Tab-separated table of C-alpha atoms and ligand atoms in Angstrom:
chain	number	residue	atom	x	y	z
A	1	MET	CA	-23.442	-33.338	-50.667
A	2	LEU	CA	-21.180	-36.143	-49.890
A	3	ALA	CA	-20.410	-36.725	-46.248
A	4	GLN	CA	-16.844	-37.742	-45.743
A	5	THR	CA	-15.201	-39.633	-42.974
A	6	LYS	CA	-11.526	-39.458	-42.523
A	7	GLN	CA	-9.409	-42.114	-40.969
A	8	PHE	CA	-6.692	-41.107	-38.533
A	9	ARG	CA	-3.915	-43.288	-37.426
A	10	LYS	CA	-3.899	-43.953	-33.709
A	11	ASP	CA	-0.636	-42.087	-33.175
A	12	GLN	CA	-2.175	-38.977	-34.727
A	13	LEU	CA	-4.895	-38.811	-32.094
A	14	SER	CA	-4.597	-36.782	-28.906
A	15	GLN	CA	-6.226	-37.510	-25.587
A	16	VAL	CA	-9.514	-35.702	-24.890
A	17	ASN	CA	-10.014	-34.014	-21.535
A	18	PRO	CA	-12.911	-34.858	-19.183
A	19	PRO	CA	-15.997	-32.650	-19.811
A	20	LYS	CA	-15.448	-30.648	-16.622
A	21	PHE	CA	-12.519	-28.936	-18.376
A	22	GLU	CA	-14.752	-27.689	-21.199
A	23	LYS	CA	-14.051	-23.925	-21.668
A	24	ALA	CA	-11.389	-24.073	-18.961
A	25	GLU	CA	-10.178	-20.643	-17.824
A	26	ASP	CA	-6.679	-21.772	-17.102
A	27	MET	CA	-5.439	-24.326	-19.548
A	28	ALA	CA	-2.627	-25.264	-17.232
A	29	ASP	CA	-5.294	-27.198	-15.273
A	30	LEU	CA	-6.113	-29.517	-18.201
A	31	THR	CA	-5.508	-33.195	-17.596
A	32	TYR	CA	-4.194	-33.607	-21.139
A	33	LEU	CA	-2.305	-30.597	-22.341
A	34	ASN	CA	-1.864	-31.242	-26.039
A	35	GLU	CA	-2.203	-29.085	-29.124
A	36	ALA	CA	-5.640	-30.364	-30.015
A	37	SER	CA	-7.096	-29.774	-26.561
A	38	VAL	CA	-5.611	-26.282	-26.306
A	39	LEU	CA	-7.055	-25.314	-29.695
A	40	HIS	CA	-10.370	-26.927	-28.821
A	41	ASN	CA	-10.569	-25.038	-25.551
A	42	LEU	CA	-9.721	-21.675	-27.152
A	43	LYS	CA	-12.272	-22.309	-29.916
A	44	GLN	CA	-15.059	-23.241	-27.511
A	45	ARG	CA	-14.361	-20.184	-25.378
A	46	TYR	CA	-14.305	-18.003	-28.481
A	47	TYR	CA	-17.681	-19.385	-29.635
A	48	ALA	CA	-19.041	-18.558	-26.189
A	49	LYS	CA	-17.630	-14.999	-26.588
A	50	LEU	CA	-15.197	-15.587	-23.745
A	51	ILE	CA	-12.375	-13.738	-25.399
A	52	TYR	CA	-11.040	-11.648	-22.544
A	53	THR	CA	-13.023	-12.446	-19.463
A	54	LYS	CA	-11.475	-14.344	-16.679
A	55	ASP	CA	-13.223	-15.333	-13.523
A	56	PHE	CA	-11.191	-15.600	-10.369
A	57	LYS	CA	-11.922	-17.711	-7.392
A	58	LYS	CA	-12.881	-15.609	-4.428
A	59	ASP	CA	-9.891	-16.644	-2.365
A	60	GLN	CA	-7.554	-15.439	-5.137
A	61	LEU	CA	-8.849	-11.882	-4.858
A	62	GLN	CA	-7.243	-9.143	-2.785
A	63	GLN	CA	-8.847	-6.025	-1.380
A	64	VAL	CA	-8.624	-2.827	-3.407
A	65	ASN	CA	-7.719	0.424	-1.654
A	66	PRO	CA	-9.927	3.533	-1.685
A	67	PRO	CA	-9.147	5.878	-4.621
A	68	LYS	CA	-7.472	8.462	-2.368
A	69	TYR	CA	-4.525	6.084	-2.049
A	70	GLU	CA	-3.891	6.051	-5.804
A	71	LYS	CA	-0.141	6.740	-6.345
A	72	ALA	CA	0.430	6.876	-2.589
A	73	GLU	CA	3.861	8.223	-1.609
A	74	ASP	CA	4.149	5.941	1.391
A	75	MET	CA	2.681	2.509	0.916
A	76	SER	CA	2.666	1.786	4.630
A	77	ASN	CA	-0.393	4.068	4.798
A	78	LEU	CA	-2.490	1.879	2.510
A	79	THR	CA	-5.610	0.448	4.142
A	80	TYR	CA	-5.005	-2.886	2.431
A	81	LEU	CA	-1.336	-3.732	2.187
A	82	ASN	CA	-1.272	-6.756	-0.098
A	83	ASP	CA	0.921	-7.820	-3.041
A	84	ALA	CA	-1.538	-6.650	-5.661
A	85	SER	CA	-2.036	-3.180	-4.213
A	86	VAL	CA	1.699	-2.636	-3.658
A	87	LEU	CA	2.448	-3.630	-7.251
A	88	HIS	CA	-0.466	-1.552	-8.535
A	89	ASN	CA	0.744	1.492	-6.621
A	90	LEU	CA	4.339	1.134	-7.847
A	91	LYS	CA	3.154	0.635	-11.418
A	92	GLN	CA	0.852	3.655	-11.433
A	93	ARG	CA	3.617	5.831	-9.994
A	94	TYR	CA	6.119	4.466	-12.506
A	95	TYR	CA	3.736	5.336	-15.378
A	96	ALA	CA	3.686	8.894	-13.987
A	97	GLN	CA	7.535	8.875	-13.952
A	98	LEU	CA	7.590	8.711	-10.154
A	99	ILE	CA	10.318	6.144	-9.599
A	100	TYR	CA	10.705	6.502	-5.830
A	101	THR	CA	8.084	5.347	-3.336
A	102	TYR	CA	8.341	4.875	0.412
A	103	SER	CA	7.240	1.829	2.270
A	104	GLY	CA	7.731	2.836	5.866
A	105	LEU	CA	11.476	3.131	6.456
A	106	PHE	CA	12.259	1.752	3.011
A	107	CYS	CA	12.483	3.642	-0.218
A	108	VAL	CA	11.570	1.529	-3.239
A	109	ALA	CA	13.286	2.584	-6.478
A	110	ILE	CA	12.104	1.436	-9.898
A	111	ASN	CA	14.714	1.417	-12.660
A	112	PRO	CA	13.402	3.721	-15.414
A	113	TYR	CA	16.182	2.810	-17.892
A	114	LYS	CA	15.978	6.467	-18.870
A	115	ARG	CA	17.686	9.572	-17.532
A	116	PHE	CA	15.115	11.604	-15.631
A	117	PRO	CA	16.211	15.089	-14.539
A	118	VAL	CA	15.826	14.243	-10.858
A	119	TYR	CA	19.465	14.254	-9.788
A	120	THR	CA	20.490	17.802	-10.661
A	121	GLY	CA	22.213	20.150	-8.234
A	122	ARG	CA	18.973	22.072	-7.918
A	123	CYS	CA	17.173	18.877	-6.997
A	124	ALA	CA	19.775	18.077	-4.343
A	125	LYS	CA	19.351	21.547	-2.814
A	126	LEU	CA	15.595	21.048	-2.713
A	127	TYR	CA	16.005	18.088	-0.365
A	128	ARG	CA	18.522	19.739	1.970
A	129	GLY	CA	17.133	19.956	5.500
A	130	LYS	CA	13.566	19.123	4.435
A	131	ARG	CA	11.237	16.917	6.375
A	132	ARG	CA	10.190	13.715	4.657
A	133	ASN	CA	6.592	14.772	4.000
A	134	GLU	CA	7.539	18.179	2.569
A	135	VAL	CA	9.134	16.779	-0.594
A	136	PRO	CA	8.399	13.844	-2.938
A	137	PRO	CA	10.037	10.482	-2.144
A	138	HIS	CA	13.639	10.415	-3.329
A	139	ILE	CA	16.982	8.762	-2.617
A	140	PHE	CA	18.202	12.292	-1.717
A	141	ALA	CA	15.586	12.482	1.043
A	142	ILE	CA	16.891	9.241	2.543
A	143	SER	CA	20.466	10.521	2.256
A	144	ASP	CA	19.562	13.839	3.848
A	145	GLY	CA	17.757	12.039	6.665
A	146	ALA	CA	20.931	10.074	7.403
A	147	TYR	CA	23.061	13.238	7.259
A	148	VAL	CA	20.784	15.145	9.640
A	149	ASN	CA	20.596	12.205	12.057
A	150	MET	CA	24.370	11.950	12.047
A	151	LEU	CA	24.727	15.632	12.927
A	152	THR	CA	21.978	15.800	15.537
A	153	ASN	CA	22.646	12.482	17.278
A	154	SER	CA	26.411	12.300	16.633
A	155	GLU	CA	25.978	8.719	15.587
A	156	ASN	CA	27.153	6.729	12.589
A	157	GLN	CA	24.437	6.073	10.061
A	158	SER	CA	24.162	3.253	7.578
A	159	MET	CA	22.161	2.618	4.473
A	160	LEU	CA	21.444	-0.765	2.916
A	161	ILE	CA	20.952	-0.849	-0.833
A	162	THR	CA	19.652	-4.126	-2.174
A	163	GLY	CA	17.837	-5.618	-5.164
A	164	GLU	CA	18.236	-8.029	-8.062
A	165	SER	CA	20.820	-7.543	-10.799
A	166	GLY	CA	20.006	-4.474	-12.869
A	167	ALA	CA	17.644	-3.050	-10.240
A	168	GLY	CA	19.674	0.150	-9.929
A	169	LYS	CA	21.801	-0.381	-6.798
A	170	THR	CA	25.009	0.971	-8.304
A	171	GLU	CA	23.259	3.956	-9.895
A	172	ASN	CA	21.509	4.892	-6.663
A	173	THR	CA	24.664	4.390	-4.617
A	174	LYS	CA	26.441	6.871	-6.872
A	175	LYS	CA	23.636	9.386	-6.298
A	176	VAL	CA	23.984	8.956	-2.551
A	177	ILE	CA	27.744	9.594	-2.731
A	178	ALA	CA	27.203	12.591	-4.995
A	179	TYR	CA	24.631	13.963	-2.538
A	180	PHE	CA	27.006	13.672	0.419
A	181	ALA	CA	29.750	15.247	-1.664
A	182	THR	CA	27.460	18.218	-2.360
A	183	VAL	CA	26.146	18.777	1.158
A	184	GLY	CA	29.481	18.054	2.810
A	185	ALA	CA	31.552	20.154	0.412
A	186	SER	CA	33.952	22.529	2.107
A	187	THR	CA	33.123	26.119	1.179
A	188	LYS	CA	36.630	27.469	0.918
A	189	LYS	CA	38.334	26.712	-2.364
A	190	GLU	CA	41.742	25.087	-2.106
A	191	LYS	CA	44.388	27.303	-3.616
A	192	ASP	CA	47.579	25.269	-3.776
A	193	GLU	CA	48.529	23.644	-7.020
A	194	SER	CA	48.577	19.982	-6.025
A	195	SER	CA	45.001	20.027	-4.796
A	196	GLN	CA	43.877	21.850	-7.910
A	197	LYS	CA	45.355	19.109	-10.029
A	198	LYS	CA	43.758	16.324	-8.042
A	199	GLY	CA	40.452	18.150	-7.745
A	200	SER	CA	38.595	18.842	-4.518
A	201	LEU	CA	38.055	16.104	-1.962
A	202	GLU	CA	34.414	15.856	-3.092
A	203	ASP	CA	35.513	15.292	-6.683
A	204	GLN	CA	38.038	12.696	-5.601
A	205	VAL	CA	35.418	10.746	-3.691
A	206	VAL	CA	33.042	10.810	-6.663
A	207	GLN	CA	35.880	9.866	-9.042
A	208	THR	CA	36.613	6.582	-7.272
A	209	ASN	CA	33.636	5.025	-9.022
A	210	PRO	CA	34.903	4.853	-12.612
A	211	VAL	CA	38.050	3.072	-11.356
A	212	LEU	CA	36.121	0.614	-9.207
A	213	GLU	CA	33.694	-0.138	-11.996
A	214	ALA	CA	36.412	-0.589	-14.622
A	215	PHE	CA	38.007	-3.379	-12.579
A	216	GLY	CA	34.899	-4.848	-10.961
A	217	ASN	CA	32.017	-4.396	-13.381
A	218	ALA	CA	31.291	-6.339	-16.547
A	219	LYS	CA	28.549	-6.894	-19.059
A	220	THR	CA	26.243	-9.765	-18.106
A	221	VAL	CA	23.045	-10.984	-19.744
A	222	ARG	CA	21.021	-8.966	-17.253
A	223	ASN	CA	23.029	-5.781	-16.909
A	224	ASP	CA	25.595	-4.134	-19.214
A	225	ASN	CA	27.329	-2.702	-16.146
A	226	SER	CA	26.930	-5.442	-13.581
A	227	SER	CA	28.966	-5.161	-10.375
A	228	ARG	CA	30.672	-8.482	-9.914
A	229	PHE	CA	31.718	-7.701	-6.323
A	230	GLY	CA	30.183	-6.463	-3.118
A	231	LYS	CA	31.200	-3.216	-1.505
A	232	PHE	CA	31.036	-1.434	1.798
A	233	ILE	CA	31.505	2.290	1.397
A	234	ARG	CA	32.381	4.387	4.432
A	235	ILE	CA	32.157	8.165	4.180
A	236	HIS	CA	33.711	10.227	6.933
A	237	PHE	CA	32.586	13.681	8.026
A	238	GLY	CA	34.172	16.225	10.299
A	239	PRO	CA	32.400	17.537	13.440
A	240	SER	CA	30.675	20.286	11.469
A	241	GLY	CA	29.446	17.917	8.778
A	242	LYS	CA	32.166	18.640	6.236
A	243	LEU	CA	33.356	15.765	4.116
A	244	ALA	CA	36.618	14.384	5.531
A	245	GLY	CA	37.287	11.314	3.411
A	246	ALA	CA	35.989	7.975	2.280
A	247	ASP	CA	37.130	4.406	2.123
A	248	ILE	CA	35.736	1.416	0.373
A	249	GLU	CA	36.001	-2.218	1.251
A	250	THR	CA	35.334	-4.626	-1.561
A	251	TYR	CA	34.736	-8.318	-1.305
A	252	LEU	CA	33.689	-11.426	-3.216
A	253	LEU	CA	34.969	-10.423	-6.658
A	254	GLU	CA	33.911	-12.904	-9.336
A	255	LYS	CA	37.295	-14.209	-10.486
A	256	ALA	CA	36.170	-16.840	-13.008
A	257	ARG	CA	35.228	-14.060	-15.456
A	258	VAL	CA	38.881	-13.118	-15.877
A	259	ILE	CA	39.545	-16.305	-17.834
A	260	SER	CA	36.161	-17.267	-19.265
A	261	GLN	CA	32.963	-15.572	-20.376
A	262	GLN	CA	29.548	-16.712	-21.569
A	263	THR	CA	28.656	-15.900	-25.190
A	264	LEU	CA	26.566	-12.839	-24.352
A	265	GLU	CA	28.824	-11.599	-21.565
A	266	ARG	CA	32.115	-9.794	-21.310
A	267	SER	CA	35.060	-9.709	-18.926
A	268	TYR	CA	35.846	-6.681	-16.758
A	269	HIS	CA	35.530	-3.332	-18.578
A	270	ILE	CA	39.191	-2.460	-17.981
A	271	PHE	CA	40.494	-4.964	-20.568
A	272	TYR	CA	38.440	-3.431	-23.381
A	273	GLN	CA	39.149	0.098	-22.178
A	274	MET	CA	42.868	-0.613	-22.469
A	275	MET	CA	42.376	-2.074	-25.945
A	276	SER	CA	40.579	1.113	-27.086
A	277	GLY	CA	43.880	2.972	-27.226
A	278	SER	CA	42.349	6.241	-26.049
A	279	VAL	CA	44.972	6.771	-23.367
A	280	LYS	CA	48.149	7.587	-25.263
A	281	GLY	CA	51.065	5.301	-24.612
A	282	LEU	CA	49.138	2.743	-22.554
A	283	LYS	CA	49.058	0.116	-25.287
A	284	ASP	CA	52.797	0.534	-25.893
A	285	ILE	CA	53.647	0.009	-22.226
A	286	CYS	CA	51.501	-3.117	-22.134
A	287	LEU	CA	52.682	-4.366	-25.551
A	288	LEU	CA	49.084	-4.736	-26.750
A	289	SER	CA	47.996	-5.507	-30.308
A	290	ASN	CA	45.146	-3.783	-32.097
A	291	ASP	CA	42.858	-6.776	-32.154
A	292	VAL	CA	41.109	-7.935	-29.006
A	293	THR	CA	40.570	-11.414	-30.484
A	294	ASP	CA	44.339	-11.919	-30.180
A	295	TYR	CA	43.540	-12.380	-26.500
A	296	TYR	CA	41.447	-15.495	-26.024
A	297	PHE	CA	40.963	-14.991	-22.276
A	298	VAL	CA	38.925	-11.820	-22.805
A	299	SER	CA	37.248	-12.510	-26.132
A	300	GLN	CA	35.166	-15.634	-25.582
A	301	GLY	CA	31.939	-13.638	-25.439
A	302	LYS	CA	31.024	-10.124	-26.525
A	303	THR	CA	33.826	-7.585	-26.844
A	304	THR	CA	31.738	-4.424	-27.213
A	305	ILE	CA	28.634	-3.054	-25.505
A	306	PRO	CA	25.991	-1.128	-27.461
A	307	ASN	CA	26.033	2.592	-26.574
A	308	VAL	CA	29.221	2.273	-24.535
A	309	ASP	CA	32.424	3.899	-25.797
A	310	ASP	CA	35.275	2.044	-24.098
A	311	GLY	CA	37.689	4.755	-25.204
A	312	GLU	CA	35.743	7.482	-23.425
A	313	GLU	CA	35.312	5.297	-20.354
A	314	CYS	CA	39.049	4.667	-20.284
A	315	LEU	CA	39.697	8.404	-20.022
A	316	LEU	CA	37.410	8.517	-16.961
A	317	THR	CA	39.163	5.509	-15.431
A	318	ASP	CA	42.577	7.054	-15.989
A	319	VAL	CA	42.490	9.459	-13.048
A	320	ARG	CA	45.791	11.030	-14.059
A	321	THR	CA	44.034	12.815	-16.942
B	1	ATP	N1	17.756	5.798	-11.510
B	1	ATP	C1	18.148	5.450	-12.744
B	1	ATP	N2	18.036	6.327	-13.776
B	1	ATP	C2	18.417	5.968	-15.026
B	1	ATP	N3	18.921	4.765	-15.344
B	1	ATP	C3	19.059	3.860	-14.366
B	1	ATP	C4	18.683	4.153	-13.010
B	1	ATP	N4	18.928	3.051	-12.261
B	1	ATP	C5	19.452	2.145	-13.102
B	1	ATP	N5	19.538	2.616	-14.368
B	1	ATP	C6	20.028	1.874	-15.570
B	1	ATP	O1	20.045	0.505	-15.297
B	1	ATP	C7	21.355	-0.030	-15.421
B	1	ATP	C8	21.581	-1.058	-14.326
B	1	ATP	O2	21.603	-0.436	-13.042
B	1	ATP	P1	22.712	-0.788	-11.936
B	1	ATP	O3	24.014	-1.038	-12.593
B	1	ATP	O4	22.637	0.259	-10.883
B	1	ATP	O5	22.138	-2.175	-11.383
B	1	ATP	P2	22.661	-2.984	-10.103
B	1	ATP	O6	21.496	-3.105	-9.189
B	1	ATP	O7	23.893	-2.365	-9.563
B	1	ATP	O8	22.940	-4.410	-10.762
B	1	ATP	P3	24.116	-5.480	-10.429
B	1	ATP	O9	23.653	-6.255	-9.235
B	1	ATP	O10	24.157	-6.316	-11.688
B	1	ATP	O11	25.383	-4.731	-10.195
B	1	ATP	C9	22.288	1.170	-15.328
B	1	ATP	O12	23.468	0.951	-16.049
B	1	ATP	C10	21.441	2.276	-15.934
B	1	ATP	O13	21.524	2.225	-17.339
B	2	MG	MG1	25.796	-2.873	-9.531
């Protein structure tokens, strides 16, 4: 056999790491992070059968909770309340389709990106007047708690809904409003014609959302229905707990979007809803063409959203129909 040596040019060589980095567990620690040293490290670990194992330093470890706390409904009860156990608990519950979990006074909601049948009328009834530990964690339980406190203490109640974009704030807010509309609904049916046309007060309160979202929500990279404004919703009840009205204050609308959009984003839904032509006569009044690209200000990015029918949405926005 002929032994061969091969000459490399200096610029083809990569720096070798000090021996203490041999079989390094975290390659980010390497002094020289080049292709050759990464491949060398992976190969050496593979030869030593270190394909999955990872050793952690003791101070990186966090205490594990006893098994009885698996999928705990209220994380404030955990013996060890650390990042890892909170995330583990939320993940295990999420895998079991349990998207709501308490953490003391807070209710953590995980976005399932799927419609679970947990917001039905039957579900809402289940939470009415129940104590917190009688029913599984739910946004309805929080809403009912606020409603009961309002009635028993005669005091205004407030609820803060927060999270990153796409977390589910808008969706959960709508569930809260729908819950109050259900529990605060007046029992007697309005007879006169004008109120029948407009729908009941409960319906009117719930129907404000499509309008608000048409003018204030847009597709972003992170959320196809991203609220580009903040809102403060006030719901009023009569002395017996019947719904009496609602008002909404909005603030900080993102105005730049009206004239320019990023490639993967869209302007406010209303522009594309109007272009859909689903509301008869609307395009004529506004002298609109049939091609959205005629309008540069709204067509710099996307002009459609997968699984969203702007025509159908427009009918919901148009409260006259
Ligand atoms: N509980 C839920 N059940 C089913 N789908 C949900 C739920 N919560 C959120 N989603 C889905 O995730 C999307 C984003 O949620 P949402 O619009 O509520 O986020 P957000 O927190 O208001 O974000 P932003 O800050 O961008 O307005 C929704 O359009 C919906 O498809
Ligand atoms: Mg939102």
